[in-house]
Coordinates of C-alpha atoms and ligand atoms in Angstrom, one line a residue:
M904 CA 58.0 248.0 134.4
A905 CA 56.9 248.6 138.1
L906 CA 58.7 246.6 140.8
S907 CA 57.2 245.2 143.9
K908 CA 59.2 243.6 146.7
A909 CA 59.2 240.2 148.2
A910 CA 61.2 239.1 151.2
L911 CA 63.3 236.0 151.0
H912 CA 65.1 234.1 153.8
T913 CA 68.6 233.2 152.7
A914 CA 70.5 230.2 154.2
S915 CA 72.1 232.5 156.7
T916 CA 68.5 233.7 157.8
Q917 CA 69.3 237.2 156.6
I918 CA 66.4 238.9 154.9
V919 CA 67.0 240.3 151.5
E920 CA 64.6 242.2 149.3
I921 CA 64.2 240.7 145.9
P922 CA 62.3 242.8 143.3
L923 CA 59.6 240.9 141.5
P924 CA 58.7 241.9 138.0
A925 CA 55.2 243.3 138.5
H926 CA 53.3 244.6 135.5
R927 CA 50.1 246.5 134.7
F928 CA 48.3 245.0 131.8
Q929 CA 46.4 247.7 130.1
P930 CA 43.4 247.6 127.7
L931 CA 45.4 247.7 124.5
G932 CA 42.8 247.3 121.7
P933 CA 41.9 244.4 119.4
L934 CA 44.0 241.4 118.7
T935 CA 44.6 240.9 115.0
G936 CA 46.9 239.2 112.6
R937 CA 48.5 235.8 113.0
L938 CA 50.7 234.3 115.8
R939 CA 52.2 231.0 116.8
V940 CA 52.4 229.8 120.4
P941 CA 55.3 227.7 121.6
G942 CA 55.4 223.9 121.7
D943 CA 53.2 221.8 123.9
K944 CA 54.6 221.5 127.4
S945 CA 53.4 217.9 128.1
I946 CA 54.7 216.6 124.8
S947 CA 58.0 218.6 125.2
H948 CA 58.7 217.0 128.6
R949 CA 58.0 213.5 127.3
S950 CA 60.1 214.0 124.1
I951 CA 63.1 214.7 126.3
M952 CA 62.4 211.9 128.8
F953 CA 61.7 209.2 126.2
G954 CA 64.6 210.4 124.0
A955 CA 66.8 210.1 127.1
L956 CA 65.7 206.4 127.5
A957 CA 66.1 205.4 123.8
V958 CA 69.4 204.1 122.5
G959 CA 70.7 206.5 119.9
E960 CA 69.8 210.0 118.8
T961 CA 66.3 211.5 119.1
R962 CA 65.7 214.8 117.4
V963 CA 63.1 217.2 118.6
T964 CA 61.8 220.3 116.8
G965 CA 59.3 222.8 118.2
L966 CA 60.4 222.0 121.8
L967 CA 59.0 224.4 124.4
E968 CA 62.1 226.1 125.9
G969 CA 60.3 227.1 129.1
E970 CA 61.8 226.7 132.5
D971 CA 59.7 223.5 133.3
V972 CA 61.0 221.6 130.3
M973 CA 64.6 222.8 130.9
A974 CA 64.3 221.4 134.5
T975 CA 63.4 218.0 132.9
A976 CA 66.4 218.3 130.5
D977 CA 68.8 219.1 133.4
A978 CA 67.6 216.2 135.4
M979 CA 67.9 213.8 132.5
R980 CA 71.5 215.1 131.9
K981 CA 72.3 214.4 135.6
M982 CA 71.1 210.8 135.0
G983 CA 73.3 210.3 132.0
A984 CA 71.6 211.6 128.8
T985 CA 73.3 214.1 126.5
I986 CA 70.9 216.9 125.5
E987 CA 71.9 219.8 123.3
K988 CA 70.4 222.3 120.9
R989 CA 72.0 222.8 117.4
G990 CA 70.3 225.2 115.2
E991 CA 66.5 224.8 115.7
T992 CA 66.8 221.1 116.7
W993 CA 67.3 219.5 120.1
H994 CA 69.5 216.4 120.0
V995 CA 69.0 213.8 122.7
H996 CA 71.3 210.8 123.2
G997 CA 69.7 208.3 125.5
V998 CA 71.1 205.8 128.0
G999 CA 68.6 203.0 127.3
V1000 CA 65.7 201.8 129.5
G1001 CA 67.4 200.5 132.7
G1002 CA 70.5 202.7 132.1
L1003 CA 69.8 205.8 134.1
L1004 CA 72.8 206.8 136.3
Q1005 CA 72.8 207.8 139.9
P1006 CA 72.5 211.6 140.0
E1007 CA 75.3 213.2 142.0
S1008 CA 73.2 216.1 143.3
P1009 CA 69.5 216.8 144.0
L1010 CA 67.2 217.1 141.0
D1011 CA 65.9 220.7 141.0
M1012 CA 62.4 220.6 139.5
G1013 CA 61.7 224.3 139.9
N1014 CA 58.0 224.9 139.6
S1015 CA 57.3 221.7 137.6
G1016 CA 54.9 219.0 138.9
T1017 CA 55.0 217.2 135.6
S1018 CA 58.8 216.8 135.7
T1019 CA 58.7 215.7 139.3
R1020 CA 56.0 213.1 139.1
L1021 CA 57.0 211.6 135.7
L1022 CA 60.7 211.4 136.8
M1023 CA 59.7 209.8 140.1
G1024 CA 58.1 207.1 137.9
L1025 CA 61.4 206.6 136.0
V1026 CA 63.6 206.4 139.1
A1027 CA 61.2 203.9 140.8
S1028 CA 62.4 201.0 138.6
H1029 CA 66.1 201.9 138.3
A1030 CA 68.8 200.9 140.8
I1031 CA 69.4 204.5 141.8
S1032 CA 68.4 207.0 144.5
A1033 CA 67.4 210.6 143.8
T1034 CA 66.5 213.6 145.8
F1035 CA 63.8 216.0 144.3
I1036 CA 63.6 219.6 145.3
G1037 CA 61.5 222.5 144.0
D1038 CA 60.3 226.0 144.6
A1039 CA 57.9 227.1 147.2
S1040 CA 54.8 226.3 145.1
L1041 CA 56.0 222.8 144.1
S1042 CA 57.1 222.1 147.6
K1043 CA 53.5 222.3 148.8
R1044 CA 52.0 220.0 146.1
P1045 CA 50.9 216.5 147.0
M1046 CA 53.3 213.7 145.9
G1047 CA 51.5 211.0 147.9
R1048 CA 49.4 210.2 144.7
V1049 CA 52.6 208.9 143.0
I1050 CA 54.4 207.6 146.2
E1051 CA 51.5 205.2 146.7
P1052 CA 51.6 203.2 143.5
L1053 CA 55.4 203.5 143.1
S1054 CA 55.8 202.1 146.7
Q1055 CA 53.6 199.1 145.6
M1056 CA 56.1 198.6 142.8
G1057 CA 58.9 198.4 145.3
A1058 CA 60.4 201.9 145.5
G1059 CA 61.3 203.5 148.9
F1060 CA 60.6 207.1 149.9
E1061 CA 61.6 209.6 152.5
A1062 CA 59.3 212.6 151.9
S1063 CA 58.7 215.8 153.8
E1064 CA 55.6 216.1 156.0
G1065 CA 52.4 215.5 154.1
G1066 CA 54.2 213.6 151.2
T1067 CA 55.8 216.7 149.8
L1068 CA 59.2 217.8 148.5
P1069 CA 62.1 217.7 149.4
L1070 CA 61.9 214.0 148.9
T1071 CA 64.4 211.2 148.5
M1072 CA 63.5 208.0 146.8
H1073 CA 65.2 204.7 146.1
G1074 CA 64.4 202.8 143.0
S1075 CA 63.9 199.0 143.0
V1076 CA 65.3 196.5 140.6
P1077 CA 63.5 194.4 139.7
A1078 CA 60.4 196.4 140.3
V1079 CA 57.0 194.6 140.7
P1080 CA 54.4 195.0 138.0
I1081 CA 51.0 196.2 139.4
T1082 CA 47.5 196.9 138.3
Y1083 CA 46.6 200.4 139.5
R1084 CA 43.2 202.1 139.2
L1085 CA 43.7 205.8 139.4
P1086 CA 41.9 207.3 142.4
V1087 CA 42.2 210.9 140.9
A1088 CA 41.9 211.8 137.2
S1089 CA 45.6 212.6 136.7
A1090 CA 47.8 212.1 133.6
Q1091 CA 50.8 212.7 135.7
V1092 CA 50.0 209.7 138.0
K1093 CA 49.1 207.6 135.0
S1094 CA 52.3 208.4 133.3
A1095 CA 54.4 207.9 136.5
V1096 CA 53.1 204.3 136.8
L1097 CA 53.5 203.6 133.0
L1098 CA 57.1 205.0 133.1
A1099 CA 58.0 202.9 136.1
G1100 CA 56.5 199.9 134.1
L1101 CA 59.0 200.5 131.3
N1102 CA 61.8 198.9 133.3
T1103 CA 59.6 196.4 135.2
P1104 CA 59.5 192.8 134.2
G1105 CA 56.0 191.7 132.9
I1106 CA 52.9 193.8 132.3
T1107 CA 52.1 197.0 134.3
T1108 CA 48.4 198.0 134.1
V1109 CA 46.8 201.4 134.7
I1110 CA 43.0 201.7 134.8
E1111 CA 41.6 205.1 134.1
P1112 CA 37.9 205.6 135.1
V1113 CA 38.0 209.1 133.6
P1114 CA 40.2 209.6 130.5
T1115 CA 43.1 212.1 130.9
R1116 CA 45.6 213.5 128.3
D1117 CA 47.0 210.5 126.4
H1118 CA 50.4 211.9 125.2
S1119 CA 52.4 209.3 127.2
E1120 CA 50.5 206.4 125.5
R1121 CA 50.8 207.9 122.0
M1122 CA 54.4 208.7 122.3
L1123 CA 55.6 205.6 124.1
R1124 CA 54.0 203.6 121.3
G1125 CA 55.8 205.9 118.8
F1126 CA 59.1 205.1 120.6
G1127 CA 58.4 201.4 120.1
A1128 CA 57.1 200.3 123.5
E1129 CA 54.5 197.5 123.6
L1130 CA 51.5 199.4 124.9
E1131 CA 47.8 198.5 124.5
V1132 CA 44.7 200.5 125.4
E1133 CA 41.4 198.8 125.9
E1134 CA 38.1 200.5 126.6
A1135 CA 35.8 198.4 128.9
N1136 CA 32.7 199.5 130.9
G1137 CA 33.5 203.1 130.2
E1138 CA 37.1 202.8 131.6
R1139 CA 40.4 202.9 129.8
I1140 CA 42.7 200.0 130.6
I1141 CA 46.4 200.7 129.6
R1142 CA 48.9 197.9 129.6
I1143 CA 52.6 198.3 129.1
R1144 CA 55.1 195.5 128.7
G1145 CA 58.3 196.1 130.7
E1146 CA 62.0 195.7 130.0
A1147 CA 61.1 197.7 126.9
E1148 CA 63.5 198.9 124.3
L1149 CA 62.8 202.4 123.1
K1150 CA 64.0 203.4 119.6
P1151 CA 65.0 207.0 118.9
Q1152 CA 62.5 209.2 117.1
Q1153 CA 62.1 212.5 115.2
V1154 CA 59.6 214.4 117.2
V1155 CA 57.7 217.5 116.0
V1156 CA 56.0 219.2 118.9
P1157 CA 52.7 220.9 118.0
G1158 CA 51.7 224.2 119.5
D1159 CA 50.4 224.1 123.1
P1160 CA 46.6 224.4 123.3
S1161 CA 47.0 225.5 127.0
S1162 CA 49.1 228.5 125.8
A1163 CA 46.8 229.2 122.9
A1164 CA 44.0 229.4 125.4
F1165 CA 45.1 232.9 126.7
F1166 CA 45.0 234.3 123.2
I1167 CA 41.7 232.6 122.3
V1168 CA 40.0 234.2 125.3
A1169 CA 41.8 237.5 124.8
A1170 CA 40.4 237.7 121.2
L1171 CA 36.9 236.6 122.2
I1172 CA 36.6 239.3 124.9
T1173 CA 38.3 242.2 123.2
E1174 CA 36.1 244.2 120.9
G1175 CA 37.2 244.3 117.2
S1176 CA 39.5 241.2 117.5
D1177 CA 40.0 238.8 114.6
L1178 CA 43.1 236.7 115.3
V1179 CA 44.6 233.5 113.7
I1180 CA 46.5 231.3 116.1
E1181 CA 48.6 228.8 114.0
N1182 CA 49.5 225.2 114.7
V1183 CA 47.4 224.6 117.8
G1184 CA 47.3 221.0 119.1
L1185 CA 43.7 219.7 119.2
N1186 CA 44.1 216.3 120.8
P1187 CA 40.6 215.5 122.1
T1188 CA 42.0 214.9 125.6
R1189 CA 43.1 218.6 125.6
A1190 CA 40.4 220.4 123.6
G1191 CA 37.7 220.9 126.2
L1192 CA 38.1 224.7 126.4
I1193 CA 37.3 225.2 122.7
A1194 CA 34.1 223.2 123.1
V1195 CA 33.0 225.1 126.2
L1196 CA 33.8 228.6 124.6
R1197 CA 31.8 227.6 121.5
Q1198 CA 28.9 226.5 123.8
M1199 CA 29.1 230.0 125.3
G1200 CA 28.8 231.5 121.8
G1201 CA 32.5 232.1 121.0
S1202 CA 33.4 232.3 117.3
I1203 CA 36.4 229.8 116.9
E1204 CA 36.9 228.4 113.5
E1205 CA 39.3 225.6 112.6
L1206 CA 41.4 226.2 109.5
D1207 CA 43.6 223.6 107.7
R1208 CA 43.1 220.7 110.1
R1209 CA 46.1 218.4 109.8
E1210 CA 48.4 216.1 111.8
V1211 CA 51.7 217.2 113.4
G1212 CA 53.9 214.6 115.2
G1213 CA 50.9 212.2 115.4
E1214 CA 48.6 214.8 117.0
P1215 CA 45.7 216.6 115.3
V1216 CA 46.4 220.4 114.9
A1217 CA 44.7 223.3 113.2
D1218 CA 45.0 227.0 112.8
L1219 CA 42.3 228.8 114.9
R1220 CA 40.5 231.9 113.7
V1221 CA 39.0 233.6 116.7
R1222 CA 36.7 236.6 116.5
H1223 CA 35.3 238.9 119.2
S1224 CA 32.0 237.5 120.5
L1225 CA 29.5 238.3 123.2
L1226 CA 29.7 235.2 125.4
Q1227 CA 26.7 233.7 127.3
G1228 CA 27.2 232.3 130.8
I1229 CA 26.6 228.5 131.1
A1230 CA 26.7 225.6 133.6
V1231 CA 30.0 223.9 132.7
D1232 CA 29.7 220.1 132.6
P1233 CA 32.2 218.8 135.2
A1234 CA 32.8 215.8 132.8
V1235 CA 34.8 218.1 130.6
A1236 CA 37.2 219.1 133.3
P1237 CA 40.1 216.7 132.6
S1238 CA 40.2 217.8 129.0
M1239 CA 40.7 221.5 130.0
I1240 CA 42.1 221.1 133.5
D1241 CA 44.8 223.8 133.0
E1242 CA 42.4 226.2 131.2
F1243 CA 39.9 227.0 134.0
P1244 CA 41.7 230.1 135.2
V1245 CA 41.3 231.7 131.8
L1246 CA 37.8 230.3 131.3
F1247 CA 36.9 232.2 134.6
V1248 CA 38.1 235.4 132.9
A1249 CA 35.9 234.7 129.9
A1250 CA 33.0 234.0 132.3
A1251 CA 33.6 237.4 134.0
L1252 CA 32.9 239.1 130.7
A1253 CA 30.0 237.0 129.6
Q1254 CA 26.3 237.8 129.8
G1255 CA 24.7 236.0 132.8
T1256 CA 26.1 233.5 135.2
T1257 CA 28.6 230.7 134.7
T1258 CA 28.8 227.9 137.2
T1259 CA 31.5 225.4 137.6
N1260 CA 31.9 222.4 139.9
G1261 CA 33.8 219.2 140.3
L1262 CA 37.1 221.1 140.2
D1263 CA 38.7 220.0 143.5
E1264 CA 41.9 219.2 141.5
L1265 CA 42.4 223.0 140.8
R1266 CA 43.2 223.4 144.5
V1267 CA 46.4 221.4 144.2
K1268 CA 47.9 222.9 141.0
E1269 CA 50.8 225.4 141.0
S1270 CA 48.5 227.4 143.3
D1271 CA 45.0 226.9 144.7
R1272 CA 43.5 228.1 141.4
L1273 CA 40.0 228.4 142.8
S1274 CA 40.9 230.8 145.6
A1275 CA 43.6 232.5 143.6
M1276 CA 41.3 233.3 140.7
A1277 CA 38.4 234.2 142.9
A1278 CA 40.6 236.7 144.8
A1279 CA 42.2 238.1 141.6
L1280 CA 39.0 238.5 139.7
M1281 CA 37.2 240.2 142.6
L1282 CA 40.1 242.6 143.0
A1283 CA 39.6 243.5 139.3
G1284 CA 35.9 244.2 140.0
A1285 CA 34.3 240.9 138.9
R1286 CA 31.4 239.3 140.8
V1287 CA 32.6 235.8 141.9
E1288 CA 31.4 233.3 144.5
E1289 CA 33.9 230.7 145.6
R1290 CA 32.4 227.3 146.3
E1291 CA 34.2 224.2 147.6
D1292 CA 34.7 222.7 144.2
G1293 CA 34.2 225.5 141.7
L1294 CA 33.4 229.2 141.1
V1295 CA 30.2 230.9 140.2
I1296 CA 30.8 234.0 138.2
H1297 CA 28.3 236.7 137.3
G1298 CA 29.5 238.3 134.1
T1299 CA 29.4 241.9 133.0
G1300 CA 27.5 241.2 129.8
G1301 CA 30.5 242.3 127.7
D1302 CA 31.3 245.6 129.6
P1303 CA 34.9 245.9 130.7
L1304 CA 35.9 245.0 134.2
P1305 CA 36.8 248.1 136.4
G1306 CA 40.4 246.8 136.8
T1307 CA 42.6 247.1 139.8
S1308 CA 43.7 250.2 141.7
G1309 CA 46.0 250.0 144.7
E1310 CA 46.9 246.4 145.5
P1311 CA 48.1 244.2 142.6
V1312 CA 46.6 240.7 142.1
T1313 CA 48.7 237.9 143.6
T1314 CA 50.0 235.1 141.3
H1315 CA 51.3 232.7 144.0
L1316 CA 54.1 231.5 141.7
D1317 CA 51.5 230.3 139.2
H1318 CA 52.1 231.1 135.5
R1319 CA 48.5 230.5 134.6
I1320 CA 47.1 233.0 137.2
A1321 CA 49.6 235.7 135.8
M1322 CA 48.6 235.1 132.2
S1323 CA 44.8 234.9 132.9
M1324 CA 44.9 238.2 134.7
A1325 CA 46.9 239.7 131.9
V1326 CA 44.0 238.8 129.6
A1327 CA 41.6 240.3 132.1
G1328 CA 43.6 243.5 132.0
L1329 CA 42.9 243.7 128.2
A1330 CA 39.1 243.8 129.0
S1331 CA 39.3 246.3 131.8
R1332 CA 39.0 250.1 132.2
A1333 CA 41.9 250.8 134.4
G1334 CA 44.1 247.8 133.6
V1335 CA 45.1 245.0 135.9
E1336 CA 48.3 245.0 137.9
V1337 CA 49.9 241.6 138.4
D1338 CA 52.4 241.3 141.3
D1339 CA 54.8 238.9 139.7
T1340 CA 55.1 238.0 136.0
S1341 CA 58.3 235.9 136.3
P1342 CA 56.3 232.5 136.6
I1343 CA 55.2 233.0 133.0
A1344 CA 58.6 231.8 131.9
T1345 CA 57.9 228.3 133.1
S1346 CA 55.5 227.6 130.2
F1347 CA 55.3 230.6 127.8
P1348 CA 58.6 232.6 127.7
N1349 CA 57.5 234.9 124.8
F1350 CA 53.9 235.6 126.1
M1351 CA 54.5 239.3 126.6
T1352 CA 56.1 239.7 123.2
L1353 CA 53.2 237.9 121.4
L1354 CA 50.7 239.9 123.4
E1355 CA 52.3 243.2 122.3
A1356 CA 52.6 242.1 118.7
A1357 CA 48.9 240.9 118.5
T1358 CA 47.6 244.2 120.0
A1359 CA 50.0 246.5 118.0
Ligands
S3P1598 C1 50.1 217.2 132.8 C2 49.0 216.7 133.5 C3 48.0 217.6 134.3 C4 48.2 219.1 133.9 C5 49.7 219.4 133.9 C6 50.4 218.6 132.8 C7 50.9 216.2 132.1 O1 48.3 217.4 135.6 O2 47.6 219.9 134.9 O3 49.9 220.8 133.6 O4 51.8 216.7 131.3 O5 50.7 215.0 132.3 P1 47.5 216.3 136.5 O6 48.0 215.0 136.1 O7 47.9 216.6 137.9 O8 46.0 216.5 136.2

């Protein structure tokens, strides 16, 4: 494995050189056989959080053991929960809603926006204070979107400039129930308000003009919360009754469609591929990529559709296909918000032009995913135009990309940029060098092993 260097300022302002795990992803040949991606990240976070708030023992199987979910588990331990793995099962002993303890040191959220924003919601209605810290990527991300509604509920905040981490917050008991219309389509903001509502007297209401992933709603109901969803005038109105009592559950986490996405696109763009990806979560609020790739002509077949842990899943058979460029309907964005980086790779190999717009949210993810993907794909030889709220990509018509020579592509601490460009490497002549593969461990620790196995 090649090593590149990054400079890091230590507390004593010394500069030390830390090697980053760079990697050149080569064109390896078709993807075949069967594989299973790790558990869904969103559901994994929530299973730990809700288990930690239930009284008694919650058992979780299929948990994603990535760094982001481990950050959630560490934080819940610091606030009183017991969380341990025995055999293949995670056992979570909760403290009860209202029972979170004062953490004695800062909560280190690493790279994880989901951990940060959902836990801010929990702390907001408990009589505790907490300091949130994170890595360089997370420390740039906007927290104002949760500070605003949680302040209305009574929580107090001291944030860094621009509403970022490090941030200290003080929960309020009793918190004030609010009705909040989401100004951005964000499941994290929705969930933060609903989780604050768990320990708030009365009814807390969130209005969603555009539906986003509904795992919090499904799982809170499963854990026994009184939660109603009403559809009115094209909006979703979600009401949760506070001072809830959560009952421990057995949670089976389905495979993560956002992780499956890399293998779906890899198989579609690599000649000769015929791959089955087992146990992929197909919640309609997450399945946008599959619909878009089918619209582009991708052969994706659902086998054995069933239910796992209250979520629809299927095995997906994916075969190499010549994709056609399309204009992607921006209305589909929330149901594939994390999949755009790898869709851009698919578009770079398609016939004709793919246009996307309405994707401002991509600029505030783990990196600015519009500029990071435009730069990375252009370095690999793709023809890309960056617009304010989307990319326009002129595909190769199925020919491989030239690949990178010289400079590696920059991942900006973003796991999805690293994995997307790994997939681009498969469909390139010279391979694609990625400067830092370490962020992959946040969401998909065995990505490299599965990629090697599928192309062996
Ligand atoms: C997530 C919501 C999405 C998504 C993130 C996980 C969640 O973020 O990008 O990876 O688990 O609620 P936003 O709420 O910021 O869209």
